[in-house]
CSV table of C-alpha atoms in Angstrom, one decimal:
chain,number,residue,atom,x,y,z
A,1,UNK,CA,96.9,94.1,101.9
A,2,UNK,CA,95.9,90.6,100.9
A,3,UNK,CA,94.7,91.9,97.5
A,4,UNK,CA,97.8,93.9,97.0
A,5,UNK,CA,100.0,90.9,97.7
A,6,UNK,CA,98.0,88.6,95.4
A,7,UNK,CA,98.3,91.2,92.7
A,8,UNK,CA,102.0,91.3,93.0
A,9,UNK,CA,102.3,87.5,93.2
A,10,UNK,CA,100.4,87.2,89.9
A,11,UNK,CA,101.0,90.3,87.8
A,12,UNK,CA,104.6,91.2,88.8
A,13,UNK,CA,106.1,87.7,88.7
A,14,UNK,CA,104.5,87.0,85.3
A,15,UNK,CA,105.7,90.2,83.6
A,16,UNK,CA,109.2,90.1,85.0
A,17,UNK,CA,109.6,86.4,84.2
A,18,UNK,CA,108.4,86.8,80.6
A,19,UNK,CA,110.5,89.9,80.1
A,20,UNK,CA,113.7,88.2,81.4
A,21,UNK,CA,113.1,85.2,79.1
A,22,UNK,CA,112.5,87.5,76.1
A,23,UNK,CA,115.5,89.7,76.9
A,24,UNK,CA,117.8,86.6,77.1
A,25,UNK,CA,116.4,84.9,74.0
A,26,UNK,CA,116.6,87.9,71.7
A,27,UNK,CA,119.9,89.3,73.0
A,28,UNK,CA,123.0,88.9,70.9
A,29,UNK,CA,125.0,85.7,71.0
A,30,UNK,CA,127.9,87.6,72.7
A,31,UNK,CA,125.6,88.9,75.4
A,32,UNK,CA,124.9,92.3,73.9
A,33,UNK,CA,121.4,93.6,74.7
A,34,UNK,CA,118.7,94.1,72.0
A,35,UNK,CA,118.0,97.7,70.9
A,36,UNK,CA,115.7,100.0,72.8
A,37,UNK,CA,112.6,99.5,70.6
A,38,UNK,CA,113.0,95.8,70.9
A,39,UNK,CA,113.1,96.1,74.7
A,40,UNK,CA,110.0,98.3,74.6
A,41,UNK,CA,108.2,95.6,72.5
A,42,UNK,CA,109.3,92.9,75.0
A,43,UNK,CA,108.1,95.1,77.9
A,44,UNK,CA,104.7,95.5,76.2
A,45,UNK,CA,104.3,91.8,75.6
A,46,UNK,CA,105.3,90.9,79.2
A,47,UNK,CA,103.0,93.6,80.6
A,48,UNK,CA,100.0,92.6,78.7
A,49,UNK,CA,100.4,88.9,79.7
A,50,UNK,CA,101.0,89.9,83.4
A,51,UNK,CA,98.0,92.2,83.4
A,52,UNK,CA,95.6,89.5,82.1
A,53,UNK,CA,96.8,87.1,84.8
A,54,UNK,CA,96.6,89.8,87.6
A,55,UNK,CA,93.3,91.5,86.7
A,56,UNK,CA,91.1,89.5,89.2
A,57,UNK,CA,93.3,90.5,92.1
A,58,UNK,CA,93.5,94.1,90.7
A,59,UNK,CA,89.7,94.4,90.6
A,60,UNK,CA,89.5,93.1,94.2
A,61,UNK,CA,92.2,95.6,95.3
A,62,UNK,CA,90.4,98.5,93.7
A,63,UNK,CA,87.1,97.6,95.3
A,64,UNK,CA,88.5,96.9,98.7
A,65,UNK,CA,90.5,100.2,98.7
A,66,UNK,CA,87.4,102.2,97.8
A,67,UNK,CA,85.0,100.4,100.1
A,68,UNK,CA,85.5,102.8,103.0
A,69,UNK,CA,84.6,105.8,100.9
A,70,UNK,CA,81.2,104.4,100.0
A,71,UNK,CA,78.0,105.1,102.0
A,72,UNK,CA,77.4,102.3,104.6
A,73,UNK,CA,74.6,100.8,102.6
A,74,UNK,CA,76.7,100.4,99.5
A,75,UNK,CA,79.8,98.9,101.1
A,76,UNK,CA,80.7,95.4,99.9
A,77,UNK,CA,82.5,94.4,103.1
A,78,UNK,CA,84.9,91.8,101.6
A,79,UNK,CA,86.9,90.1,104.4
A,80,UNK,CA,90.0,89.4,102.2
A,81,UNK,CA,90.9,89.0,98.6
A,82,UNK,CA,89.7,85.4,98.3
A,83,UNK,CA,86.3,86.3,99.8
A,84,UNK,CA,86.2,89.2,97.2
A,85,UNK,CA,87.0,86.9,94.3
A,86,UNK,CA,84.5,84.2,95.3
A,87,UNK,CA,81.7,86.7,96.0
A,88,UNK,CA,82.3,88.6,92.7
A,89,UNK,CA,82.2,85.4,90.7
A,90,UNK,CA,79.1,84.1,92.5
A,91,UNK,CA,77.1,87.4,92.7
A,92,UNK,CA,78.1,89.1,89.4
A,93,UNK,CA,79.5,86.3,87.2
A,94,UNK,CA,83.0,85.0,86.5
A,95,UNK,CA,83.7,87.6,83.8
A,96,UNK,CA,83.4,90.3,86.5
A,97,UNK,CA,86.8,89.2,87.6
A,98,UNK,CA,88.2,90.6,84.4
A,99,UNK,CA,86.2,93.8,84.4
A,100,UNK,CA,88.4,96.6,83.0
A,101,UNK,CA,90.8,94.0,81.6
A,102,UNK,CA,91.4,96.0,78.4
A,103,UNK,CA,92.4,99.3,80.1
A,104,UNK,CA,94.4,97.2,82.7
A,105,UNK,CA,96.3,95.6,79.9
A,106,UNK,CA,96.7,99.0,78.1
A,107,UNK,CA,98.1,100.4,81.3
A,108,UNK,CA,100.4,97.5,81.7
A,109,UNK,CA,101.7,97.8,78.1
A,110,UNK,CA,102.5,101.5,78.8
A,111,UNK,CA,104.0,100.9,82.3
A,112,UNK,CA,106.1,98.0,81.3
A,113,UNK,CA,107.3,99.5,78.0
A,114,UNK,CA,108.4,102.5,80.1
A,115,UNK,CA,109.6,100.8,83.2
A,116,UNK,CA,111.4,97.7,81.8
A,117,UNK,CA,112.8,99.3,78.7
A,118,UNK,CA,113.9,102.5,80.5
A,119,UNK,CA,115.5,100.5,83.3
A,120,UNK,CA,117.5,98.3,80.8
A,121,UNK,CA,118.5,101.4,78.8
A,122,UNK,CA,119.4,103.5,81.8
A,123,UNK,CA,121.5,100.7,83.2
A,124,UNK,CA,123.3,100.2,79.9
A,125,UNK,CA,123.9,104.0,79.6
A,126,UNK,CA,125.3,104.1,83.2
A,127,UNK,CA,127.6,101.2,82.6
A,128,UNK,CA,128.8,102.6,79.2
A,129,UNK,CA,129.6,105.9,80.9
A,130,UNK,CA,132.5,104.2,82.8
A,131,UNK,CA,131.5,105.7,86.1
A,132,UNK,CA,129.4,102.8,87.3
A,133,UNK,CA,129.9,99.1,87.8
A,134,UNK,CA,127.2,96.5,87.6
A,135,UNK,CA,126.3,96.7,91.3
A,136,UNK,CA,123.6,97.9,93.6
A,137,UNK,CA,124.4,101.6,93.1
A,138,UNK,CA,124.0,101.3,89.4
A,139,UNK,CA,120.8,99.3,89.8
A,140,UNK,CA,119.5,102.0,92.3
A,141,UNK,CA,120.2,104.9,89.9
A,142,UNK,CA,118.8,103.2,86.9
A,143,UNK,CA,115.6,102.2,88.7
A,144,UNK,CA,115.1,105.7,90.0
A,145,UNK,CA,115.2,107.0,86.4
A,146,UNK,CA,112.9,104.2,85.4
A,147,UNK,CA,110.4,105.1,88.1
A,148,UNK,CA,110.3,108.8,87.0
A,149,UNK,CA,109.7,107.8,83.4
A,150,UNK,CA,107.1,105.2,84.3
A,151,UNK,CA,105.1,107.6,86.5
A,152,UNK,CA,104.9,110.3,83.8
A,153,UNK,CA,103.8,107.7,81.2
A,154,UNK,CA,101.4,105.6,83.2
A,155,UNK,CA,99.3,108.1,85.3
A,156,UNK,CA,96.7,108.9,82.5
A,157,UNK,CA,96.2,105.3,81.7
A,158,UNK,CA,96.1,104.4,85.5
A,159,UNK,CA,93.3,107.0,86.0
A,160,UNK,CA,91.3,105.3,83.2
A,161,UNK,CA,91.8,101.8,84.6
A,162,UNK,CA,90.9,102.8,88.2
A,163,UNK,CA,87.7,104.7,87.2
A,164,UNK,CA,86.4,102.0,85.0
A,165,UNK,CA,87.0,99.3,87.6
A,166,UNK,CA,85.4,101.3,90.4
A,167,UNK,CA,82.6,102.9,88.3
A,168,UNK,CA,79.0,102.8,89.4
A,169,UNK,CA,75.8,102.1,87.5
A,170,UNK,CA,73.5,105.1,87.4
A,171,UNK,CA,69.9,104.7,86.2
A,172,UNK,CA,70.8,101.3,84.7
A,173,UNK,CA,73.7,102.7,82.7
A,174,UNK,CA,77.4,102.4,83.5
A,175,UNK,CA,79.1,105.7,84.5
A,176,UNK,CA,81.6,105.4,81.6
A,177,UNK,CA,81.3,103.8,78.2
A,178,UNK,CA,85.0,103.0,77.6
A,179,UNK,CA,88.5,104.3,78.4
A,180,UNK,CA,88.3,107.1,75.8
A,181,UNK,CA,85.1,108.3,77.5
A,182,UNK,CA,86.9,108.5,80.8
A,183,UNK,CA,89.7,110.5,79.3
A,184,UNK,CA,87.3,112.9,77.6
A,185,UNK,CA,85.3,113.5,80.7
A,186,UNK,CA,88.3,114.0,82.9
A,187,UNK,CA,89.9,116.5,80.5
A,188,UNK,CA,86.6,118.3,80.0
A,189,UNK,CA,85.5,118.6,83.6
A,190,UNK,CA,88.7,118.5,85.5
A,191,UNK,CA,91.3,119.9,83.1
A,192,UNK,CA,94.1,118.4,81.0
A,193,UNK,CA,96.7,118.4,83.8
A,194,UNK,CA,94.4,116.5,86.1
A,195,UNK,CA,95.6,113.4,84.3
A,196,UNK,CA,98.8,113.9,86.3
A,197,UNK,CA,97.1,115.0,89.5
A,198,UNK,CA,98.9,113.5,92.5
A,199,UNK,CA,102.2,113.0,90.6
A,200,UNK,CA,104.3,113.4,93.7
A,201,UNK,CA,102.6,110.8,95.9
A,202,UNK,CA,102.3,108.5,92.9
A,203,UNK,CA,106.0,108.7,92.3
A,204,UNK,CA,106.6,108.4,96.0
A,205,UNK,CA,104.9,105.0,95.8
A,206,UNK,CA,106.2,103.9,92.4
A,207,UNK,CA,109.8,105.1,92.9
A,208,UNK,CA,110.7,102.9,95.9
A,209,UNK,CA,108.6,100.0,94.4
A,210,UNK,CA,110.6,100.2,91.2
A,211,UNK,CA,113.9,100.5,93.0
A,212,UNK,CA,113.2,97.5,95.3
A,213,UNK,CA,111.8,95.4,92.4
A,214,UNK,CA,114.9,95.8,90.2
A,215,UNK,CA,117.4,95.5,93.1
A,216,UNK,CA,115.8,92.2,94.3
A,217,UNK,CA,115.5,91.0,90.7
A,218,UNK,CA,119.1,91.7,89.9
A,219,UNK,CA,120.3,90.0,93.1
A,220,UNK,CA,118.2,86.9,92.5
A,221,UNK,CA,119.4,86.7,88.9
A,222,UNK,CA,123.0,87.0,90.1
A,223,UNK,CA,122.5,84.2,92.6
A,224,UNK,CA,120.6,82.1,90.1
A,225,UNK,CA,123.5,82.3,87.6
A,226,UNK,CA,126.0,81.6,90.4
A,227,UNK,CA,124.2,78.6,91.9
A,228,UNK,CA,122.6,77.0,88.9
A,229,UNK,CA,123.9,78.2,85.5
A,230,UNK,CA,127.6,78.0,86.6
A,231,UNK,CA,127.2,74.6,88.3
């Protein structure tokens, strides 16, 4: 839990903050939103930056989650996320905190391009339809669509990231060479559709997370504009 909270406090705040700033800066002078491809590029930029900041907590989260499945002699036994970060830096070097940073950033680029851009586009489509107002119902529907798109787009990259961060060293050699090696081995030994294995529970996690993220974000933006920008 501590690692999950620290990950959200670093990764999510960075990506949402950067995306909001970019969306506001590159929107039209009359308030019109930028085109979809521009939103996707902004989402990629925000995701990459957020992933770099959040990778240490991500590595700790992956290790702490997997610890119970390891044989007793191989368990790391981290007490909390800060203990994990300190021990990783001391025992394995500071760069270990950014192990898997490239696939993590690649996943974040895909996730944020899908999540942030699809949410903005879905919200715009719902508002343009004339059946929705800019309220919580609209935010809920747009974020559910965004969660579905994000799940389908991000699962293969998420598998690569997780396996690299949790890989073992066998006979002095790492289990995987790089992200492409993970994909090749998964498809070869487990089948192509195993890249989306666990789609339903993954969406059951990501869907509510996406809904709550955007509902809270929209409400905080609304209160920020009301309390500070209109003052």
